[in-house]
Coordinates of C-alpha atoms in Angstrom, one line a residue:
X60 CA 33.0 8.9 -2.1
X61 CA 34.4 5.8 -3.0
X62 CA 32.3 5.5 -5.8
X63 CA 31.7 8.7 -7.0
X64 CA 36.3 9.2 -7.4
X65 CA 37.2 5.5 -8.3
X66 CA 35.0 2.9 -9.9
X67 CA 34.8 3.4 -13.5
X68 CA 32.1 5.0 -15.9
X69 CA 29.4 2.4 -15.8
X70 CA 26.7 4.4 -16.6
X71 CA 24.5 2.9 -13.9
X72 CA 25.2 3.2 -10.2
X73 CA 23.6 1.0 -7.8
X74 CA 24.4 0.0 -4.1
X75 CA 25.3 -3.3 -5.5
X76 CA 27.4 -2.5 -8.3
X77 CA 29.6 0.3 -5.7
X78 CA 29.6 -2.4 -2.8
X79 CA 31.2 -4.6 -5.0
X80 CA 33.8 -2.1 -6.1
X81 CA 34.3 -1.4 -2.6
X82 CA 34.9 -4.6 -1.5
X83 CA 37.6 -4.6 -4.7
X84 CA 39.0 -1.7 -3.8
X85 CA 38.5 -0.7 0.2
X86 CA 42.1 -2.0 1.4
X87 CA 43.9 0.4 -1.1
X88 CA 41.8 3.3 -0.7
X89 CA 41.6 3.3 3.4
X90 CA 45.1 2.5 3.8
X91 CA 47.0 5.6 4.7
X92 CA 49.9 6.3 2.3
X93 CA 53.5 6.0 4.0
X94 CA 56.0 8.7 2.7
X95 CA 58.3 6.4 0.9
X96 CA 54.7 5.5 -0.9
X97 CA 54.2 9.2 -2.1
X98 CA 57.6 9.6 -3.2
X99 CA 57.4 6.9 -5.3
X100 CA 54.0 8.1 -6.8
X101 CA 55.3 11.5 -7.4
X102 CA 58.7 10.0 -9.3
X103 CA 56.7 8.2 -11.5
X104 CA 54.4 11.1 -12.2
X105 CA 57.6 13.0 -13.0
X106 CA 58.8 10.6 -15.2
X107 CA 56.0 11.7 -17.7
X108 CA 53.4 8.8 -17.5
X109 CA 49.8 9.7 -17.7
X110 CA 48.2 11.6 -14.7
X111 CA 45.5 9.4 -12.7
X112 CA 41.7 10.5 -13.8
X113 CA 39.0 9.9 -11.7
X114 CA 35.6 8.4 -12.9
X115 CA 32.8 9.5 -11.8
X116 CA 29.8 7.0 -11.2
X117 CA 26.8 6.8 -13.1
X118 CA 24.5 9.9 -13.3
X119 CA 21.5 7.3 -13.8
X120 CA 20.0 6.1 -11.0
X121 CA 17.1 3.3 -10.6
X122 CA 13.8 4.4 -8.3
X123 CA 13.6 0.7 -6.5
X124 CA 10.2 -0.1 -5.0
X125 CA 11.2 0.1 -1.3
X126 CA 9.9 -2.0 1.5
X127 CA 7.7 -0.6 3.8
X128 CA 7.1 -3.1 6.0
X129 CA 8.8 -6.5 7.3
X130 CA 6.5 -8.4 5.8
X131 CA 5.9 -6.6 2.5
X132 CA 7.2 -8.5 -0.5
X133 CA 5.3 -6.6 -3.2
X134 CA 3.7 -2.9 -3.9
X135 CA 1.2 -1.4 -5.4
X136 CA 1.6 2.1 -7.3
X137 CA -0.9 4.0 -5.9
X138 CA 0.1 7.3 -7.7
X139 CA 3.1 9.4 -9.0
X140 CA 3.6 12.7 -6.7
X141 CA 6.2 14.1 -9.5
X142 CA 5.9 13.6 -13.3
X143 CA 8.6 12.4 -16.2
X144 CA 10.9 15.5 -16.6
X145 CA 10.0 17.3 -13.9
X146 CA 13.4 18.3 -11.3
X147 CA 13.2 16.7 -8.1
X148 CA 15.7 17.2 -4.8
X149 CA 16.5 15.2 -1.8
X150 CA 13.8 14.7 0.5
X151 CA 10.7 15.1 -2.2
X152 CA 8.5 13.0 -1.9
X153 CA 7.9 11.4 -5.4
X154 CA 5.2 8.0 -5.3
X155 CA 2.6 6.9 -3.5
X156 CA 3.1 3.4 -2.7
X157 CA 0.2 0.7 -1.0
X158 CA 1.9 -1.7 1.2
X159 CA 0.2 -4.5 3.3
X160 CA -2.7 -2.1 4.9
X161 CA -1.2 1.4 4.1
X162 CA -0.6 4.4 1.5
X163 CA 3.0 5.9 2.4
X164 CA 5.0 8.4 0.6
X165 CA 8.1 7.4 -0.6
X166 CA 10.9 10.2 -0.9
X167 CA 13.9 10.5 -2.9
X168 CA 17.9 10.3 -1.5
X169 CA 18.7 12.2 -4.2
X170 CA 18.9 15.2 -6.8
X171 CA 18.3 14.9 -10.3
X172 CA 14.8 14.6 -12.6
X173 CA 12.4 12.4 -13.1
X174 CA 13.5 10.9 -16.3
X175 CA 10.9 7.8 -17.2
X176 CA 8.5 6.0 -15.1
X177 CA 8.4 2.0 -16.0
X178 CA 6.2 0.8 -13.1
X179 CA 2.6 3.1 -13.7
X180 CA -0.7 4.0 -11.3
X181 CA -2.3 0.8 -10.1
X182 CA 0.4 -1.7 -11.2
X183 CA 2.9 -4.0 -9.1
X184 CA 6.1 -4.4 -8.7
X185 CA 8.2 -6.8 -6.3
X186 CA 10.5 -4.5 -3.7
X187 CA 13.9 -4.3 -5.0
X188 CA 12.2 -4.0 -8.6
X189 CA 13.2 -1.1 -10.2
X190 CA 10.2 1.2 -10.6
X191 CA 11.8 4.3 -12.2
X192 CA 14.5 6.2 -13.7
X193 CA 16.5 9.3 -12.2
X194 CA 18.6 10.9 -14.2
X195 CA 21.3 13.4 -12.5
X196 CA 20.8 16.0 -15.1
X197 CA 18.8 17.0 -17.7
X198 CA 21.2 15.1 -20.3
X199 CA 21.1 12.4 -18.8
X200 CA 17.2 12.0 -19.4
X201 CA 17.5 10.5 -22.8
X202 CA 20.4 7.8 -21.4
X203 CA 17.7 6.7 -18.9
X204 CA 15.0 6.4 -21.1
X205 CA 17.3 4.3 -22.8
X206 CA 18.0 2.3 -20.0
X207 CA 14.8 1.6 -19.6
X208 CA 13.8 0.9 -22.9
X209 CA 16.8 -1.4 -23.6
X210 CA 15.3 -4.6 -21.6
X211 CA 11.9 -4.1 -23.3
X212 CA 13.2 -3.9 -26.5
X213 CA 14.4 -7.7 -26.7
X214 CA 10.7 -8.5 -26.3
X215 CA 9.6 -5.7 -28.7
X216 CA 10.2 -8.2 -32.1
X217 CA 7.9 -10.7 -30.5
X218 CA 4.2 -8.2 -31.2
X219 CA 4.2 -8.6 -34.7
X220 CA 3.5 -12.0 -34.3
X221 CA 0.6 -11.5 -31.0
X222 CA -0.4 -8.8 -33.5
X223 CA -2.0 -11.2 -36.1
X224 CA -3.2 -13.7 -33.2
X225 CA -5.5 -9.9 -32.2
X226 CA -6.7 -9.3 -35.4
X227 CA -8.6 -13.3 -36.0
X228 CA -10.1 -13.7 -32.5
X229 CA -13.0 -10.9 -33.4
X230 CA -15.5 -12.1 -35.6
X231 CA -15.9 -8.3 -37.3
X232 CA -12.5 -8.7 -39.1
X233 CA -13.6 -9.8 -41.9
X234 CA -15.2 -6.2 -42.3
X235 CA -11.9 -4.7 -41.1
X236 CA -10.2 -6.9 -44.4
X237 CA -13.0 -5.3 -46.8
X238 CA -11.2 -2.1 -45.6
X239 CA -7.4 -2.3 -46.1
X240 CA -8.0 -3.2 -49.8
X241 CA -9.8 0.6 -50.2
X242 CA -7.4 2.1 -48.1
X243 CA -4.3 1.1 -50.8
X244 CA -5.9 2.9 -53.4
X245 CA -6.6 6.1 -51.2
X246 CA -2.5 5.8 -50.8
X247 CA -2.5 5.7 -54.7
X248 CA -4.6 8.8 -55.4
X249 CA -3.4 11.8 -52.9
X250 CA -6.0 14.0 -53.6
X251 CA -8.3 12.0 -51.6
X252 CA -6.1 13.3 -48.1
X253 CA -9.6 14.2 -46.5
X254 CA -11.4 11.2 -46.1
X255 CA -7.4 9.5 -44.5
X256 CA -8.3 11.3 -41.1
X257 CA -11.0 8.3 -41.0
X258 CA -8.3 5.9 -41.2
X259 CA -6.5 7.1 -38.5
X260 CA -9.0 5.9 -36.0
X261 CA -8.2 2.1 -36.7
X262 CA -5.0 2.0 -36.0
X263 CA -5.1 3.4 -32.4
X264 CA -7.8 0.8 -32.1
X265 CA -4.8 -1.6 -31.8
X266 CA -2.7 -1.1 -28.6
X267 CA 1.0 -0.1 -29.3
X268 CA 1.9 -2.7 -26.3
X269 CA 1.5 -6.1 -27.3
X270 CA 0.8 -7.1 -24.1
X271 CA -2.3 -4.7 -24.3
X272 CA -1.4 -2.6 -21.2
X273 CA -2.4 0.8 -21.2
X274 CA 0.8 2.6 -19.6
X275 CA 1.0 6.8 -20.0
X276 CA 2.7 9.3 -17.7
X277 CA 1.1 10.4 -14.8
X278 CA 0.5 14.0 -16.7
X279 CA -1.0 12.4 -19.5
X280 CA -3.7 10.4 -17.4
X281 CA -4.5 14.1 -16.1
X282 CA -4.8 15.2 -19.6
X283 CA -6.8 12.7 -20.7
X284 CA -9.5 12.9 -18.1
X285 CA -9.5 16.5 -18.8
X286 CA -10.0 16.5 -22.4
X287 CA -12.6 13.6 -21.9
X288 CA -10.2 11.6 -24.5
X289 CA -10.4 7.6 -23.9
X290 CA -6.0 6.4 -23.5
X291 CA -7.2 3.0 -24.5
X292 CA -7.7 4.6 -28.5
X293 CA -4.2 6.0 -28.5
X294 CA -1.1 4.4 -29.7
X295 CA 2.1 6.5 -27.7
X296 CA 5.0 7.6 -28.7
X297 CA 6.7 7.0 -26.0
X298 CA 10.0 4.6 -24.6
X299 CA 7.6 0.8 -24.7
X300 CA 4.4 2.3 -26.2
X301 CA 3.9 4.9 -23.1
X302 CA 1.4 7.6 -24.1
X303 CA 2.4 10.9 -23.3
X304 CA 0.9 14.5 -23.5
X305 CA 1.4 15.2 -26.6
X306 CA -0.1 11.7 -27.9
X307 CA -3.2 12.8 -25.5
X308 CA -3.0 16.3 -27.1
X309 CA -2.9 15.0 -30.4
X310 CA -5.5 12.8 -30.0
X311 CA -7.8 15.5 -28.6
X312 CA -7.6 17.6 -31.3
X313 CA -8.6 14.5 -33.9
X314 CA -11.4 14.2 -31.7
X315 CA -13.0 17.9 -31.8
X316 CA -12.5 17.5 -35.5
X317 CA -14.7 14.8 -35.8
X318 CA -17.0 16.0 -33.5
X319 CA -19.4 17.7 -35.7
X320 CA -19.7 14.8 -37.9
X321 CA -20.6 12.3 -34.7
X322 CA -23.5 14.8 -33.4
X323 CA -24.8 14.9 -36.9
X324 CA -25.1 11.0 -36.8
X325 CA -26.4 10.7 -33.2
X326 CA -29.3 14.1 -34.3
X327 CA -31.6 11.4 -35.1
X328 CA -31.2 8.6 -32.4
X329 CA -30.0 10.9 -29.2
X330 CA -30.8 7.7 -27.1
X331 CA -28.1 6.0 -29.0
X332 CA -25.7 7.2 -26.6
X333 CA -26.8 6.2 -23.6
X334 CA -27.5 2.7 -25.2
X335 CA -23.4 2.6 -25.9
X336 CA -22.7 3.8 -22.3
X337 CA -24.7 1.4 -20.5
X338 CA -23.4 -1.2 -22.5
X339 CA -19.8 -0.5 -21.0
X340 CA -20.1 -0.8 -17.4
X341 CA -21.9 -3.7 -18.0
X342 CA -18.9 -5.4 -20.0
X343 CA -16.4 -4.4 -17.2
X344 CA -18.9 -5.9 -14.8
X345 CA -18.7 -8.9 -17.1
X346 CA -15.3 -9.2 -17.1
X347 CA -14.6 -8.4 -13.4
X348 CA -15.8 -12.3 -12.6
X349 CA -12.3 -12.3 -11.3
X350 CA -11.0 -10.0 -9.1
X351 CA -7.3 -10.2 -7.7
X352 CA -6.9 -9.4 -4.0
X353 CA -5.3 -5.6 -2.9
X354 CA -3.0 -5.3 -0.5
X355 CA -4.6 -5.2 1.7
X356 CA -6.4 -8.3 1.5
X357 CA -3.2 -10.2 0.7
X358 CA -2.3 -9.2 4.0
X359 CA -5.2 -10.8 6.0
X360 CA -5.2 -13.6 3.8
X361 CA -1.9 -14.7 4.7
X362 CA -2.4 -13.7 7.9
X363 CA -5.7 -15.6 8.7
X364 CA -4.2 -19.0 7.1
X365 CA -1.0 -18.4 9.2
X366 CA -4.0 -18.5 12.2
X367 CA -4.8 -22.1 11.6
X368 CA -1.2 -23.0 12.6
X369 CA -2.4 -22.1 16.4
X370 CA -4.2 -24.2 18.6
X371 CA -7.0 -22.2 19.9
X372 CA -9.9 -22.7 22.1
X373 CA -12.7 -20.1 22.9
X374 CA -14.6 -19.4 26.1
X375 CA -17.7 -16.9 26.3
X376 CA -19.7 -15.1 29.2
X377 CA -22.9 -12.6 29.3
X378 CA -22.5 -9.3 30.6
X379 CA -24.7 -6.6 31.9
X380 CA -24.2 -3.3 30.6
X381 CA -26.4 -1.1 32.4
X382 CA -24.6 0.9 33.8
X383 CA -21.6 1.3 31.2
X384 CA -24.4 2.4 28.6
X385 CA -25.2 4.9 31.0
X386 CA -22.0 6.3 31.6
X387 CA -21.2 6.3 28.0
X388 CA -24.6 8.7 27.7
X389 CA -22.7 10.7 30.4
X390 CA -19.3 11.1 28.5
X391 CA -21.0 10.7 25.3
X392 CA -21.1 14.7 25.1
X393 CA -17.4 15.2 25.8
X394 CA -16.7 12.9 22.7
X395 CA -16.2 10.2 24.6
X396 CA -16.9 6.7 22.1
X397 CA -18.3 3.2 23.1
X398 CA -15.3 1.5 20.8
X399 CA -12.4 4.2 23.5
X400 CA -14.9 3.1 26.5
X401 CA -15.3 -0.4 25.4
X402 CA -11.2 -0.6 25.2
X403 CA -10.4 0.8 28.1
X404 CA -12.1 -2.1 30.1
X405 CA -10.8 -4.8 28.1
X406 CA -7.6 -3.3 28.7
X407 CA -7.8 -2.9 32.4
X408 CA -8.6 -6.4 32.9
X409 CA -5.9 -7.7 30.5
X410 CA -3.2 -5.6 32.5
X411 CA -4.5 -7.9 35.6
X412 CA -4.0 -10.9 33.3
X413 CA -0.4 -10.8 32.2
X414 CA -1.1 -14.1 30.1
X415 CA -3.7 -12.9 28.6
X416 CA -1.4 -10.4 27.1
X417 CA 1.1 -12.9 26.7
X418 CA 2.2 -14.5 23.2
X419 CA 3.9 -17.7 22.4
X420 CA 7.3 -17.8 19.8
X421 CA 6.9 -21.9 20.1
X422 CA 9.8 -22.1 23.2
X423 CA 8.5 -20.0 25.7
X424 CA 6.5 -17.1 26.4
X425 CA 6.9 -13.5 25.4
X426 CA 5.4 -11.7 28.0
X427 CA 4.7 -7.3 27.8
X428 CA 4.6 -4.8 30.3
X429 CA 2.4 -2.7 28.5
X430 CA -1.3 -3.3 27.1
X431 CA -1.7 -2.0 23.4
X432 CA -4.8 -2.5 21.8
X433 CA -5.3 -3.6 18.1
X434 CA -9.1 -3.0 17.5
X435 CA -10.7 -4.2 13.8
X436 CA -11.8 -2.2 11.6
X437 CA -13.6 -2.4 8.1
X438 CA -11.9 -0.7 4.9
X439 CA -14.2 0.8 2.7
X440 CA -12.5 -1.1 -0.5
X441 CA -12.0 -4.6 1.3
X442 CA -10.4 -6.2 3.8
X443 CA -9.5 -4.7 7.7
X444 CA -6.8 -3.1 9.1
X445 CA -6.2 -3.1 12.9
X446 CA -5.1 0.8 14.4
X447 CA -3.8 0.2 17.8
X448 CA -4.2 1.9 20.9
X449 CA -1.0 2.1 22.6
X450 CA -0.8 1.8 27.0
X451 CA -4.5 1.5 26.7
X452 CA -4.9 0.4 30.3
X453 CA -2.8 3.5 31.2
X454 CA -4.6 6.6 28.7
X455 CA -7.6 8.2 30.2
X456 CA -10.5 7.9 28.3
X457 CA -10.6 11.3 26.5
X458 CA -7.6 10.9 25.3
X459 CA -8.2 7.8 24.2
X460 CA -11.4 9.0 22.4
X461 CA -9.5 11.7 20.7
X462 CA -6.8 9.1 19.2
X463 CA -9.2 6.2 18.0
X464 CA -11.0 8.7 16.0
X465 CA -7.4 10.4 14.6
X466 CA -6.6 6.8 14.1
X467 CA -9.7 5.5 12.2
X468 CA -9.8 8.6 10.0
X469 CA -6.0 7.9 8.8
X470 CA -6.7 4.2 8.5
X471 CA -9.5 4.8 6.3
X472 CA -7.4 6.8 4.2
X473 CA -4.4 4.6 4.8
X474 CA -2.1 7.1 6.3
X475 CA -1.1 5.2 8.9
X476 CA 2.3 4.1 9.7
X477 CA 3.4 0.4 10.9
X478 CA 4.1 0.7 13.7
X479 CA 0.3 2.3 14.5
X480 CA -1.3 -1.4 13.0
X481 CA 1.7 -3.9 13.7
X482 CA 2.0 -3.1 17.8
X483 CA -1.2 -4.6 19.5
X484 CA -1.3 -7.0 22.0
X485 CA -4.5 -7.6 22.5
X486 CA -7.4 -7.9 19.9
X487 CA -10.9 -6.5 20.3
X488 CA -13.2 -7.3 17.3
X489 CA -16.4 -5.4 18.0
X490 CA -19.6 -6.8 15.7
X491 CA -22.1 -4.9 18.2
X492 CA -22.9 -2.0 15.8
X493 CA -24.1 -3.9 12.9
X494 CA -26.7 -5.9 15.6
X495 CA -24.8 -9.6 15.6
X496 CA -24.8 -10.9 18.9
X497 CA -22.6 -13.7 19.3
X498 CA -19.8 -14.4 16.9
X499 CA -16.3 -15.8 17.2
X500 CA -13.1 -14.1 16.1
X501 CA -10.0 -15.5 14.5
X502 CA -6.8 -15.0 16.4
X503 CA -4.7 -12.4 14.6
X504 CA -1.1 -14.1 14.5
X505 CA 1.8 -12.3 16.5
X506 CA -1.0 -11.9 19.8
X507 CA -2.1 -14.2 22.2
X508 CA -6.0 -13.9 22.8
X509 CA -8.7 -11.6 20.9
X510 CA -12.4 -10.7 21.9
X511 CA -15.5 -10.7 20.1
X512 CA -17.9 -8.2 21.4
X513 CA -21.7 -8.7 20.4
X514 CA -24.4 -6.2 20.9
X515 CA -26.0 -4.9 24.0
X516 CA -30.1 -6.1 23.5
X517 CA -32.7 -6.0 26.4
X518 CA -33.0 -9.3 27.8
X519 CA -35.1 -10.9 30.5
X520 CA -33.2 -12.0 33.6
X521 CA -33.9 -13.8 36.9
X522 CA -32.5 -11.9 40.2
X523 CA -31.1 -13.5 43.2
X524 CA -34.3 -13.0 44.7
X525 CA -36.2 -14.6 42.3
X526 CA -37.6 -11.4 40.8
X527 CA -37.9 -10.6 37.2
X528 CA -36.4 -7.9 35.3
X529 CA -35.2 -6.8 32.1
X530 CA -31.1 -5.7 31.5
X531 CA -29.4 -4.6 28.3
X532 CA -27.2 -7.5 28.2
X533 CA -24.4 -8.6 25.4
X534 CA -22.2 -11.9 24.8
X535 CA -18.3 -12.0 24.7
X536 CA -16.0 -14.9 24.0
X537 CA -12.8 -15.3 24.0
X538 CA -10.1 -17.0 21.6
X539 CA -7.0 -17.5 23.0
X540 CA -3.8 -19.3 22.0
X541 CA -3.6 -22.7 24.4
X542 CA -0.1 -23.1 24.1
X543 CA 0.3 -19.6 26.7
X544 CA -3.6 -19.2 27.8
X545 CA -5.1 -22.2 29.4
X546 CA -9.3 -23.1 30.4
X547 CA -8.7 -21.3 34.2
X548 CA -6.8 -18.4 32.6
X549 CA -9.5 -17.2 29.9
X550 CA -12.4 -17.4 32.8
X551 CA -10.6 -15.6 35.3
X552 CA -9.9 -12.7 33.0
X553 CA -13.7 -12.8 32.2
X554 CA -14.7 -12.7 35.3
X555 CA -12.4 -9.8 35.5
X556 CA -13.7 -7.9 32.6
X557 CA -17.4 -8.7 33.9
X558 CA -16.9 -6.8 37.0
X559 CA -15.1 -3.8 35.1
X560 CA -17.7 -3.3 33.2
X561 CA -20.7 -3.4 35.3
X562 CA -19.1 -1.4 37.8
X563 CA -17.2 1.1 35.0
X564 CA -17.1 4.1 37.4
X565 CA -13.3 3.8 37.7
X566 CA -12.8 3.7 34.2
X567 CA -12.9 7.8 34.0
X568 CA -9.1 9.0 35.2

């Protein structure tokens, strides 16, 4: 209220600007008016000065890239929900935004329309950085645009000069030179207003943005893959070169006009075409020599070089599995899964261990009474994310079953909130599947200890008695932070796991 009856017209509200004005102005508005006060107000009222006006703020707001996360310091636009122009209301849901290991809707605390996007699909922005424009009404559209365009347009006088720098680097130019000098005497003679449609093509060649960007509204992306018309060949119209839907509708209908004369060409050489397609991926192979990390990977980068600040040790044993592969072929039809079974062991020996649970802030320990467990796994586009399973030692197994595979699908798809890959205590890291035996794991930082689980393989043992035999066997070991878990500590809660899991009957509850 404060801002919206007494800070002046500004044209741009932000929590910034109004805390300010608060802090200016909070002592006069919030202190109660005494009698003699009102008198006084209303005498000078009377005496014929000027009636107070109140401002009202800004209709213009800025679309900030939020933080989803504590330890999210950039974003990724994944994609635009709502499109430039279009109305919006408090509560919509508007962008798509990829934080560390997630995809998560971002709504809107307010009413208004869409008015420009400045951050588009696939491009980063640091949180706090504005991303957007809202404008209050549909006036106010053209003041954000505005807005927006204002800071760009400083930099706009320095193209000309990156234009020219373009134009040498290509050895074909001088062919492109041959052609300007025709093109002047085509201006000369108007009759010749056919054959200009041809020179329309080279100039969308060059990008409108100097900085070669391709940036359109979400809309126009949709148009564009609809009408099969490439965005890199059109120069838009809109605020900082943005290519709208007209500029894609425009440049379809150039297109289907020289249609006819490109099928006439390609009538005598059809495998032309596929020559000139090929040729494409294999230039964006060429140039994808370097590719920067997602999100995602940022996130276990930093993560696994914040590991090497821990003093670790690791400790392995074998373990017979016997008779947990046969009860997973028992549960297996009641969609029971080895990852659900394998986790509820691990965590009914950690909840035996409490320092195996345990974690270490560098002045003490920071011990849980609950066992959560963070189990790895592989994104499809790079990197891993870990979906925890919360009281595992506590969840029956079905349960348990039925929430992994909820879990995995939403990971996969990034759905998942924070606080469903942030939570674990406890880190299982299961190699098993893909037939690696032994392997260690790096300690994820925030936990004390994390398994690595190798596969189960038939293996030929000695009994007590001196017999032979053969048991489906597998390796574990154990990394563990030595600063909370010591030597004595990591074997006894392998021991403990051992005889969980080769006597697994009271795993079913």
């Amino acid at each position: 209220r404060v801002c919206q009856e007494y800070t002046p017209v500004t044209r741009h509200c932000d929590l910034r600007t109004c805390g300010a004005m608060f802090a200016q102005t909070s002592s006069h508005l919030l202190r109660a008016p005494t009698a003699r006060s009102l008198h006084a107000r209303r005498g000078r009222a009377s005496v014929g000065s000027q009636p107070r006006r109140a401002h009202v703020c800004a209709k213009v707001r800025e679309i900030f890239m939020p933080a989803l996360s504590s330890t999210m310091t950039e974003g990724k636009i994944v994609s635009w929900l709502k499109t430039e122009g279009e109305q919006v209301s408090k509560g919509d849901s508007i962008v798509v935004v990829e934080s560390d290991k997630a995809d998560m809707d971002v709504e809107t605390f307010y009413d208004g329309f869409i008015a420009t996007i400045t951050v588009g699909e696939g491009e980063s922005a640091a949180v706090g950085a504005p991303i957007g424009f809202l404008a209050e009404t549909e006036a106010e559209i053209a003041e954000a645009v505005a807005q927006a365009g204002a800071a760009p347009a400083a930099a706009a006088p320095p193209p000309p000069p990156a234009a020219a720098p373009e134009a040498p680097p290509p050895p074909p130019p001088p062919a492109p030179e041959a052609a300007p000098a025709p093109a002047a005497p085509a201006a000369e003679a108007p009759p010749p207003p056919p054959p200009e449609p041809a020179a329309p093509p080279p100039p969308p060649a060059p990008v409108g943005r100097a900085d070669g960007r391709i940036i359109a509204t979400p809309f126009a992306k949709k148009l564009a893959k609809k009408l099969k018309v490439d965005l890199s060949k059109i120069n838009g119209s809109g605020p900082q070169g943005r290519i709208t839907a007209s500029d894609v509708e425009a440049a379809a209908g150039g297109a289907t006009n020289a249609a006819p004369a490109a099928p006439a060409a390609s009538g005598s050489a059809p495998s032309a075409t596929p020559a000139k397609a090929t040729p494409a991926p294999a230039a964006a192979q060429a140039e994808s020599g370097f590719q920067a990390f997602n999100g995602m990977q940022q996130a276990v980068n930093k993560g696994m070089v914040a590991s090497l600040e821990v003093p670790v040790f690791r400790v392995s044993t074998t373990i017979t599995t016997d008779a947990l592969d046969a009860l997973y072929k028992k549960l297996k039809p009641k969609g029971v899964t080895m990852t659900a079974l394998l986790s509820k062991a691990v965590a009914v020996a950690v909840a035996e261990h409490p320092v195996i649970n345990a974690d270490c802030d560098g002045k003490g320990f920071i011990f849980r009474d609950y066992v959560n467990m963070a189990v790895a796994v592989a994104m499809p586009d790079g990197g891993l994310i870990t979906p925890v399973l919360k009281n595992a030692d506590t969840t029956d197994i079905y349960q348990m079953s039925r929430d992994w595979k909820d879990l995995v699908a939403r990971a996969r798809s990034k759905k998942l909130s924070p606080d469903e890959f942030t939570t674990g205590t406890f880190t299982l890291s299961n190699l098993g599947m893909f037939g690696v035996t032994r392997f260690d794991a790096i300690l994820v930082p925030g936990t004390g200890s994390i398994l690595a689980v190798g596969a189960s393989i038939p293996t030929v043992v000695a009994n007590e008695d001196g017999s032979i035999c053969v048991k489906k066997q597998m390796q574990v070991n154990l990394t563990a932070d030595h600063r909370t878990v010591y030597g004595a500590d990591g074997a006894n809660f392998l021991a403990t796991l051992k005889s969980v899991i080769e006597n697994p009957d009271n795993l079913v509850y």
